[in-house]
């Protein structure tokens, strides 16, 4: 499974209105676009991808919502559809273990650290000043945790957490891009790579 983790530093942790994803929901729009970029092909889904969004906004952070590409249903490639599944997940009581809210979507309490511990996989951190993606040969990436920040990037504490694990830092290009665009570029490189 290829796993994507995106940290939403302002994303709310209780139910929210679908009419204001960037504002009142704390840039939930960014996380929805990342989920779509990670999971969707044209008329299909990437069944070998799992997406974790870490919600660190008010009032009861942190929580994690997981979209499992092998199981997910009722998801269409638009932000509102994705947001409505996140909203349903937040209507469930989050506990220290996963609770499924709709097919393939689950919620739990926890921060990035919980996922790092749960997956025990090498981390590929996407960062503007990382190693050039074009210098890489994408072998052995079928079990990997890819980590990206939201509009605020990652905090020093989050970066320290990554640095204490087996990891690499890669860049998809010379400019700072939106996280969902980075996911598309990364997928494309891996799609073209050898033995992934
Ligand atoms: C909009 S950028 C964050 C902006 C910037 N770090 C800041 O705080 O001003 C969102 C995320 O996309 C990823 N990202 C953006 N551009 C990238 C690039 N050229 N290569 C790799 N990752 C990139 C990083 O994970 C980043 O945290």
PDB file of N, CA, C and O in Angstrom, residues 75-129:
ATOM      1  N   UNK A  75     -17.536   7.960  -2.850  1.00  0.00           N
ATOM      2  CA  UNK A  75     -16.620   9.093  -3.047  1.00  0.00           C
ATOM      3  C   UNK A  75     -16.597   9.474  -4.517  1.00  0.00           C
ATOM      4  O   UNK A  75     -16.322   8.631  -5.372  1.00  0.00           O
ATOM      5  N   UNK A  76     -16.898  10.742  -4.801  1.00  0.00           N
ATOM      6  CA  UNK A  76     -16.801  11.265  -6.167  1.00  0.00           C
ATOM      7  C   UNK A  76     -15.643  12.255  -6.205  1.00  0.00           C
ATOM      8  O   UNK A  76     -15.255  12.794  -5.171  1.00  0.00           O
ATOM      9  N   UNK A  77     -15.125  12.519  -7.422  1.00  0.00           N
ATOM     10  CA  UNK A  77     -13.926  13.366  -7.491  1.00  0.00           C
ATOM     11  C   UNK A  77     -14.219  14.860  -7.378  1.00  0.00           C
ATOM     12  O   UNK A  77     -13.800  15.644  -8.208  1.00  0.00           O
ATOM     13  N   UNK A  78     -14.924  15.262  -6.362  1.00  0.00           N
ATOM     14  CA  UNK A  78     -15.126  16.698  -6.117  1.00  0.00           C
ATOM     15  C   UNK A  78     -14.968  16.944  -4.622  1.00  0.00           C
ATOM     16  O   UNK A  78     -15.184  16.050  -3.806  1.00  0.00           O
ATOM     17  N   UNK A  79     -14.570  18.160  -4.292  1.00  0.00           N
ATOM     18  CA  UNK A  79     -14.249  18.477  -2.893  1.00  0.00           C
ATOM     19  C   UNK A  79     -15.424  18.247  -1.954  1.00  0.00           C
ATOM     20  O   UNK A  79     -15.267  17.788  -0.833  1.00  0.00           O
ATOM     21  N   UNK A  80     -16.618  18.590  -2.432  1.00  0.00           N
ATOM     22  CA  UNK A  80     -17.796  18.504  -1.575  1.00  0.00           C
ATOM     23  C   UNK A  80     -18.124  17.058  -1.184  1.00  0.00           C
ATOM     24  O   UNK A  80     -18.464  16.771  -0.038  1.00  0.00           O
ATOM     25  N   UNK A  81     -17.978  16.159  -2.134  1.00  0.00           N
ATOM     26  CA  UNK A  81     -18.239  14.745  -1.864  1.00  0.00           C
ATOM     27  C   UNK A  81     -17.240  14.226  -0.821  1.00  0.00           C
ATOM     28  O   UNK A  81     -17.602  13.546   0.148  1.00  0.00           O
ATOM     29  N   UNK A  82     -16.005  14.572  -1.021  1.00  0.00           N
ATOM     30  CA  UNK A  82     -14.956  14.150  -0.095  1.00  0.00           C
ATOM     31  C   UNK A  82     -15.199  14.749   1.292  1.00  0.00           C
ATOM     32  O   UNK A  82     -15.133  14.059   2.316  1.00  0.00           O
ATOM     33  N   UNK A  83     -15.544  16.044   1.310  1.00  0.00           N
ATOM     34  CA  UNK A  83     -15.787  16.731   2.583  1.00  0.00           C
ATOM     35  C   UNK A  83     -16.969  16.110   3.316  1.00  0.00           C
ATOM     36  O   UNK A  83     -16.960  16.010   4.549  1.00  0.00           O
ATOM     37  N   UNK A  84     -17.975  15.667   2.575  1.00  0.00           N
ATOM     38  CA  UNK A  84     -19.144  15.096   3.260  1.00  0.00           C
ATOM     39  C   UNK A  84     -18.767  13.778   3.948  1.00  0.00           C
ATOM     40  O   UNK A  84     -19.286  13.454   5.011  1.00  0.00           O
ATOM     41  N   UNK A  85     -17.809  13.024   3.378  1.00  0.00           N
ATOM     42  CA  UNK A  85     -17.368  11.790   4.046  1.00  0.00           C
ATOM     43  C   UNK A  85     -16.506  12.110   5.284  1.00  0.00           C
ATOM     44  O   UNK A  85     -16.576  11.403   6.292  1.00  0.00           O
ATOM     45  N   UNK A  86     -15.719  13.180   5.185  1.00  0.00           N
ATOM     46  CA  UNK A  86     -14.941  13.599   6.369  1.00  0.00           C
ATOM     47  C   UNK A  86     -15.907  14.054   7.474  1.00  0.00           C
ATOM     48  O   UNK A  86     -15.755  13.721   8.650  1.00  0.00           O
ATOM     49  N   UNK A  87     -16.913  14.792   7.067  1.00  0.00           N
ATOM     50  CA  UNK A  87     -17.909  15.287   8.028  1.00  0.00           C
ATOM     51  C   UNK A  87     -18.597  14.112   8.745  1.00  0.00           C
ATOM     52  O   UNK A  87     -18.751  14.115   9.963  1.00  0.00           O
ATOM     53  N   UNK A  88     -18.957  13.085   7.977  1.00  0.00           N
ATOM     54  CA  UNK A  88     -19.589  11.897   8.590  1.00  0.00           C
ATOM     55  C   UNK A  88     -18.615  11.230   9.571  1.00  0.00           C
ATOM     56  O   UNK A  88     -19.024  10.753  10.627  1.00  0.00           O
ATOM     57  N   UNK A  89     -17.347  11.206   9.191  1.00  0.00           N
ATOM     58  CA  UNK A  89     -16.348  10.598  10.093  1.00  0.00           C
ATOM     59  C   UNK A  89     -16.269  11.382  11.402  1.00  0.00           C
ATOM     60  O   UNK A  89     -16.157  10.809  12.481  1.00  0.00           O
ATOM     61  N   UNK A  90     -16.366  12.705  11.299  1.00  0.00           N
ATOM     62  CA  UNK A  90     -16.257  13.535  12.511  1.00  0.00           C
ATOM     63  C   UNK A  90     -17.521  13.475  13.366  1.00  0.00           C
ATOM     64  O   UNK A  90     -17.510  13.905  14.519  1.00  0.00           O
ATOM     65  N   UNK A  91     -18.590  12.955  12.801  1.00  0.00           N
ATOM     66  CA  UNK A  91     -19.821  12.788  13.597  1.00  0.00           C
ATOM     67  C   UNK A  91     -19.708  11.561  14.509  1.00  0.00           C
ATOM     68  O   UNK A  91     -20.459  11.415  15.452  1.00  0.00           O
ATOM     69  N   UNK A  92     -18.751  10.675  14.198  1.00  0.00           N
ATOM     70  CA  UNK A  92     -18.507   9.493  15.041  1.00  0.00           C
ATOM     71  C   UNK A  92     -17.647   9.885  16.235  1.00  0.00           C
ATOM     72  O   UNK A  92     -16.842  10.818  16.153  1.00  0.00           O
ATOM     73  N   UNK A  93     -17.762   9.124  17.315  1.00  0.00           N
ATOM     74  CA  UNK A  93     -16.897   9.357  18.471  1.00  0.00           C
ATOM     75  C   UNK A  93     -15.501   8.816  18.137  1.00  0.00           C
ATOM     76  O   UNK A  93     -15.352   7.621  17.842  1.00  0.00           O
ATOM     77  N   UNK A  94     -14.518   9.703  18.157  1.00  0.00           N
ATOM     78  CA  UNK A  94     -13.148   9.255  17.862  1.00  0.00           C
ATOM     79  C   UNK A  94     -12.539   8.623  19.105  1.00  0.00           C
ATOM     80  O   UNK A  94     -12.632   9.180  20.200  1.00  0.00           O
ATOM     81  N   UNK A  95     -11.940   7.443  18.916  1.00  0.00           N
ATOM     82  CA  UNK A  95     -11.325   6.752  20.057  1.00  0.00           C
ATOM     83  C   UNK A  95      -9.865   6.454  19.726  1.00  0.00           C
ATOM     84  O   UNK A  95      -9.352   6.944  18.726  1.00  0.00           O
ATOM     85  N   UNK A  96      -9.214   5.662  20.572  1.00  0.00           N
ATOM     86  CA  UNK A  96      -7.790   5.374  20.336  1.00  0.00           C
ATOM     87  C   UNK A  96      -7.596   4.287  19.286  1.00  0.00           C
ATOM     88  O   UNK A  96      -6.486   3.796  19.091  1.00  0.00           O
ATOM     89  N   UNK A  97      -8.669   3.858  18.666  1.00  0.00           N
ATOM     90  CA  UNK A  97      -8.617   2.849  17.610  1.00  0.00           C
ATOM     91  C   UNK A  97      -9.533   3.324  16.476  1.00  0.00           C
ATOM     92  O   UNK A  97     -10.322   4.257  16.663  1.00  0.00           O
ATOM     93  N   UNK A  98      -9.427   2.657  15.320  1.00  0.00           N
ATOM     94  CA  UNK A  98     -10.206   3.103  14.150  1.00  0.00           C
ATOM     95  C   UNK A  98     -11.679   2.740  14.291  1.00  0.00           C
ATOM     96  O   UNK A  98     -12.017   1.628  14.687  1.00  0.00           O
ATOM     97  N   UNK A  99     -12.523   3.687  13.940  1.00  0.00           N
ATOM     98  CA  UNK A  99     -13.971   3.450  13.855  1.00  0.00           C
ATOM     99  C   UNK A  99     -14.399   3.798  12.436  1.00  0.00           C
ATOM    100  O   UNK A  99     -14.143   4.922  11.969  1.00  0.00           O
ATOM    101  N   UNK A 100     -15.038   2.838  11.754  1.00  0.00           N
ATOM    102  CA  UNK A 100     -15.459   3.111  10.377  1.00  0.00           C
ATOM    103  C   UNK A 100     -16.729   3.956  10.382  1.00  0.00           C
ATOM    104  O   UNK A 100     -17.667   3.672  11.124  1.00  0.00           O
ATOM    105  N   UNK A 101     -16.730   4.998   9.557  1.00  0.00           N
ATOM    106  CA  UNK A 101     -17.908   5.874   9.470  1.00  0.00           C
ATOM    107  C   UNK A 101     -18.717   5.562   8.217  1.00  0.00           C
ATOM    108  O   UNK A 101     -19.940   5.479   8.265  1.00  0.00           O
ATOM    109  N   UNK A 102     -18.055   5.390   7.087  1.00  0.00           N
ATOM    110  CA  UNK A 102     -18.685   4.911   5.855  1.00  0.00           C
ATOM    111  C   UNK A 102     -17.685   3.945   5.226  1.00  0.00           C
ATOM    112  O   UNK A 102     -16.518   3.907   5.653  1.00  0.00           O
ATOM    113  N   UNK A 103     -18.115   3.202   4.202  1.00  0.00           N
ATOM    114  CA  UNK A 103     -17.232   2.173   3.639  1.00  0.00           C
ATOM    115  C   UNK A 103     -15.869   2.744   3.254  1.00  0.00           C
ATOM    116  O   UNK A 103     -15.784   3.683   2.456  1.00  0.00           O
ATOM    117  N   UNK A 104     -14.822   2.227   3.869  1.00  0.00           N
ATOM    118  CA  UNK A 104     -13.466   2.636   3.529  1.00  0.00           C
ATOM    119  C   UNK A 104     -13.004   3.925   4.176  1.00  0.00           C
ATOM    120  O   UNK A 104     -11.879   4.369   3.931  1.00  0.00           O
ATOM    121  N   UNK A 105     -13.830   4.532   5.007  1.00  0.00           N
ATOM    122  CA  UNK A 105     -13.440   5.778   5.703  1.00  0.00           C
ATOM    123  C   UNK A 105     -13.563   5.549   7.209  1.00  0.00           C
ATOM    124  O   UNK A 105     -14.606   5.096   7.678  1.00  0.00           O
ATOM    125  N   UNK A 106     -12.479   5.862   7.930  1.00  0.00           N
ATOM    126  CA  UNK A 106     -12.453   5.615   9.374  1.00  0.00           C
ATOM    127  C   UNK A 106     -11.839   6.807  10.088  1.00  0.00           C
ATOM    128  O   UNK A 106     -11.113   7.596   9.490  1.00  0.00           O
ATOM    129  N   UNK A 107     -12.119   6.865  11.394  1.00  0.00           N
ATOM    130  CA  UNK A 107     -11.613   7.979  12.195  1.00  0.00           C
ATOM    131  C   UNK A 107     -11.030   7.431  13.497  1.00  0.00           C
ATOM    132  O   UNK A 107     -11.457   6.386  13.981  1.00  0.00           O
ATOM    133  N   UNK A 108     -10.035   8.120  13.999  1.00  0.00           N
ATOM    134  CA  UNK A 108      -9.495   7.804  15.321  1.00  0.00           C
ATOM    135  C   UNK A 108      -8.899   9.067  15.927  1.00  0.00           C
ATOM    136  O   UNK A 108      -8.687  10.059  15.226  1.00  0.00           O
ATOM    137  N   UNK A 109      -8.637   9.032  17.231  1.00  0.00           N
ATOM    138  CA  UNK A 109      -7.871  10.097  17.870  1.00  0.00           C
ATOM    139  C   UNK A 109      -6.417   9.890  17.491  1.00  0.00           C
ATOM    140  O   UNK A 109      -5.993   8.744  17.284  1.00  0.00           O
ATOM    141  N   UNK A 110      -5.626  10.954  17.464  1.00  0.00           N
ATOM    142  CA  UNK A 110      -4.201  10.742  17.248  1.00  0.00           C
ATOM    143  C   UNK A 110      -3.585  11.750  16.307  1.00  0.00           C
ATOM    144  O   UNK A 110      -4.281  12.456  15.585  1.00  0.00           O
ATOM    145  N   UNK A 111      -2.265  11.787  16.379  1.00  0.00           N
ATOM    146  CA  UNK A 111      -1.463  12.724  15.595  1.00  0.00           C
ATOM    147  C   UNK A 111      -0.631  11.923  14.587  1.00  0.00           C
ATOM    148  O   UNK A 111      -0.707  10.696  14.547  1.00  0.00           O
ATOM    149  N   UNK A 112       0.199  12.627  13.839  1.00  0.00           N
ATOM    150  CA  UNK A 112       1.079  12.000  12.850  1.00  0.00           C
ATOM    151  C   UNK A 112       1.861  10.819  13.453  1.00  0.00           C
ATOM    152  O   UNK A 112       2.053   9.785  12.816  1.00  0.00           O
ATOM    153  N   UNK A 113       2.283  10.989  14.703  1.00  0.00           N
ATOM    154  CA  UNK A 113       3.090   9.973  15.375  1.00  0.00           C
ATOM    155  C   UNK A 113       2.368   8.615  15.418  1.00  0.00           C
ATOM    156  O   UNK A 113       2.992   7.562  15.261  1.00  0.00           O
ATOM    157  N   UNK A 114       1.047   8.655  15.621  1.00  0.00           N
ATOM    158  CA  UNK A 114       0.271   7.407  15.719  1.00  0.00           C
ATOM    159  C   UNK A 114       0.354   6.633  14.405  1.00  0.00           C
ATOM    160  O   UNK A 114       0.471   5.398  14.404  1.00  0.00           O
ATOM    161  N   UNK A 115       0.318   7.334  13.295  1.00  0.00           N
ATOM    162  CA  UNK A 115       0.366   6.669  11.986  1.00  0.00           C
ATOM    163  C   UNK A 115       1.770   6.143  11.713  1.00  0.00           C
ATOM    164  O   UNK A 115       1.949   5.042  11.197  1.00  0.00           O
ATOM    165  N   UNK A 116       2.767   6.950  12.062  1.00  0.00           N
ATOM    166  CA  UNK A 116       4.154   6.505  11.865  1.00  0.00           C
ATOM    167  C   UNK A 116       4.366   5.192  12.624  1.00  0.00           C
ATOM    168  O   UNK A 116       4.941   4.231  12.098  1.00  0.00           O
ATOM    169  N   UNK A 117       3.863   5.144  13.875  1.00  0.00           N
ATOM    170  CA  UNK A 117       4.036   3.927  14.692  1.00  0.00           C
ATOM    171  C   UNK A 117       3.221   2.778  14.121  1.00  0.00           C
ATOM    172  O   UNK A 117       3.683   1.641  14.082  1.00  0.00           O
ATOM    173  N   UNK A 118       2.001   3.072  13.682  1.00  0.00           N
ATOM    174  CA  UNK A 118       1.115   2.004  13.186  1.00  0.00           C
ATOM    175  C   UNK A 118       1.684   1.363  11.913  1.00  0.00           C
ATOM    176  O   UNK A 118       1.672   0.156  11.760  1.00  0.00           O
ATOM    177  N   UNK A 119       2.187   2.180  11.003  1.00  0.00           N
ATOM    178  CA  UNK A 119       2.611   1.647   9.702  1.00  0.00           C
ATOM    179  C   UNK A 119       4.022   1.077   9.718  1.00  0.00           C
ATOM    180  O   UNK A 119       4.336   0.156   8.972  1.00  0.00           O
ATOM    181  N   UNK A 120       4.887   1.683  10.552  1.00  0.00           N
ATOM    182  CA  UNK A 120       6.300   1.251  10.612  1.00  0.00           C
ATOM    183  C   UNK A 120       6.914   1.136   9.221  1.00  0.00           C
ATOM    184  O   UNK A 120       7.477   0.104   8.850  1.00  0.00           O
ATOM    185  N   UNK A 121       6.749   2.168   8.415  1.00  0.00           N
ATOM    186  CA  UNK A 121       7.286   2.169   7.048  1.00  0.00           C
ATOM    187  C   UNK A 121       8.296   3.287   6.887  1.00  0.00           C
ATOM    188  O   UNK A 121       8.233   4.287   7.602  1.00  0.00           O
ATOM    189  N   UNK A 122       9.163   3.119   5.920  1.00  0.00           N
ATOM    190  CA  UNK A 122      10.062   4.217   5.590  1.00  0.00           C
ATOM    191  C   UNK A 122       9.232   5.410   5.138  1.00  0.00           C
ATOM    192  O   UNK A 122       8.213   5.258   4.450  1.00  0.00           O
ATOM    193  N   UNK A 123       9.666   6.599   5.543  1.00  0.00           N
ATOM    194  CA  UNK A 123       8.934   7.827   5.211  1.00  0.00           C
ATOM    195  C   UNK A 123       9.616   8.539   4.049  1.00  0.00           C
ATOM    196  O   UNK A 123      10.844   8.660   4.018  1.00  0.00           O
ATOM    197  N   UNK A 124       8.804   8.995   3.116  1.00  0.00           N
ATOM    198  CA  UNK A 124       9.293   9.914   2.091  1.00  0.00           C
ATOM    199  C   UNK A 124       8.601  11.243   2.349  1.00  0.00           C
ATOM    200  O   UNK A 124       7.384  11.362   2.201  1.00  0.00           O
ATOM    201  N   UNK A 125       9.377  12.226   2.794  1.00  0.00           N
ATOM    202  CA  UNK A 125       8.840  13.544   3.125  1.00  0.00           C
ATOM    203  C   UNK A 125       8.997  14.449   1.900  1.00  0.00           C
ATOM    204  O   UNK A 125      10.103  14.578   1.368  1.00  0.00           O
ATOM    205  N   UNK A 126       7.905  15.018   1.471  1.00  0.00           N
ATOM    206  CA  UNK A 126       7.965  15.925   0.316  1.00  0.00           C
ATOM    207  C   UNK A 126       8.201  17.341   0.808  1.00  0.00           C
ATOM    208  O   UNK A 126       7.403  17.888   1.591  1.00  0.00           O
ATOM    209  N   UNK A 127       9.297  17.901   0.339  1.00  0.00           N
ATOM    210  CA  UNK A 127       9.679  19.238   0.772  1.00  0.00           C
ATOM    211  C   UNK A 127      10.412  19.934  -0.360  1.00  0.00           C
ATOM    212  O   UNK A 127      11.157  19.295  -1.106  1.00  0.00           O
ATOM    213  N   UNK A 128      10.195  21.226  -0.452  1.00  0.00           N
ATOM    214  CA  UNK A 128      10.713  21.993  -1.584  1.00  0.00           C
ATOM    215  C   UNK A 128      12.221  21.805  -1.795  1.00  0.00           C
ATOM    216  O   UNK A 128      12.690  21.780  -2.935  1.00  0.00           O
ATOM    217  N   UNK A 129      12.984  21.690  -0.722  1.00  0.00           N
ATOM    218  CA  UNK A 129      14.445  21.618  -0.869  1.00  0.00           C
ATOM    219  C   UNK A 129      14.980  20.189  -0.767  1.00  0.00           C
ATOM    220  O   UNK A 129      16.161  19.985  -0.486  1.00  0.00           O
TER     221      UNK A 129
END
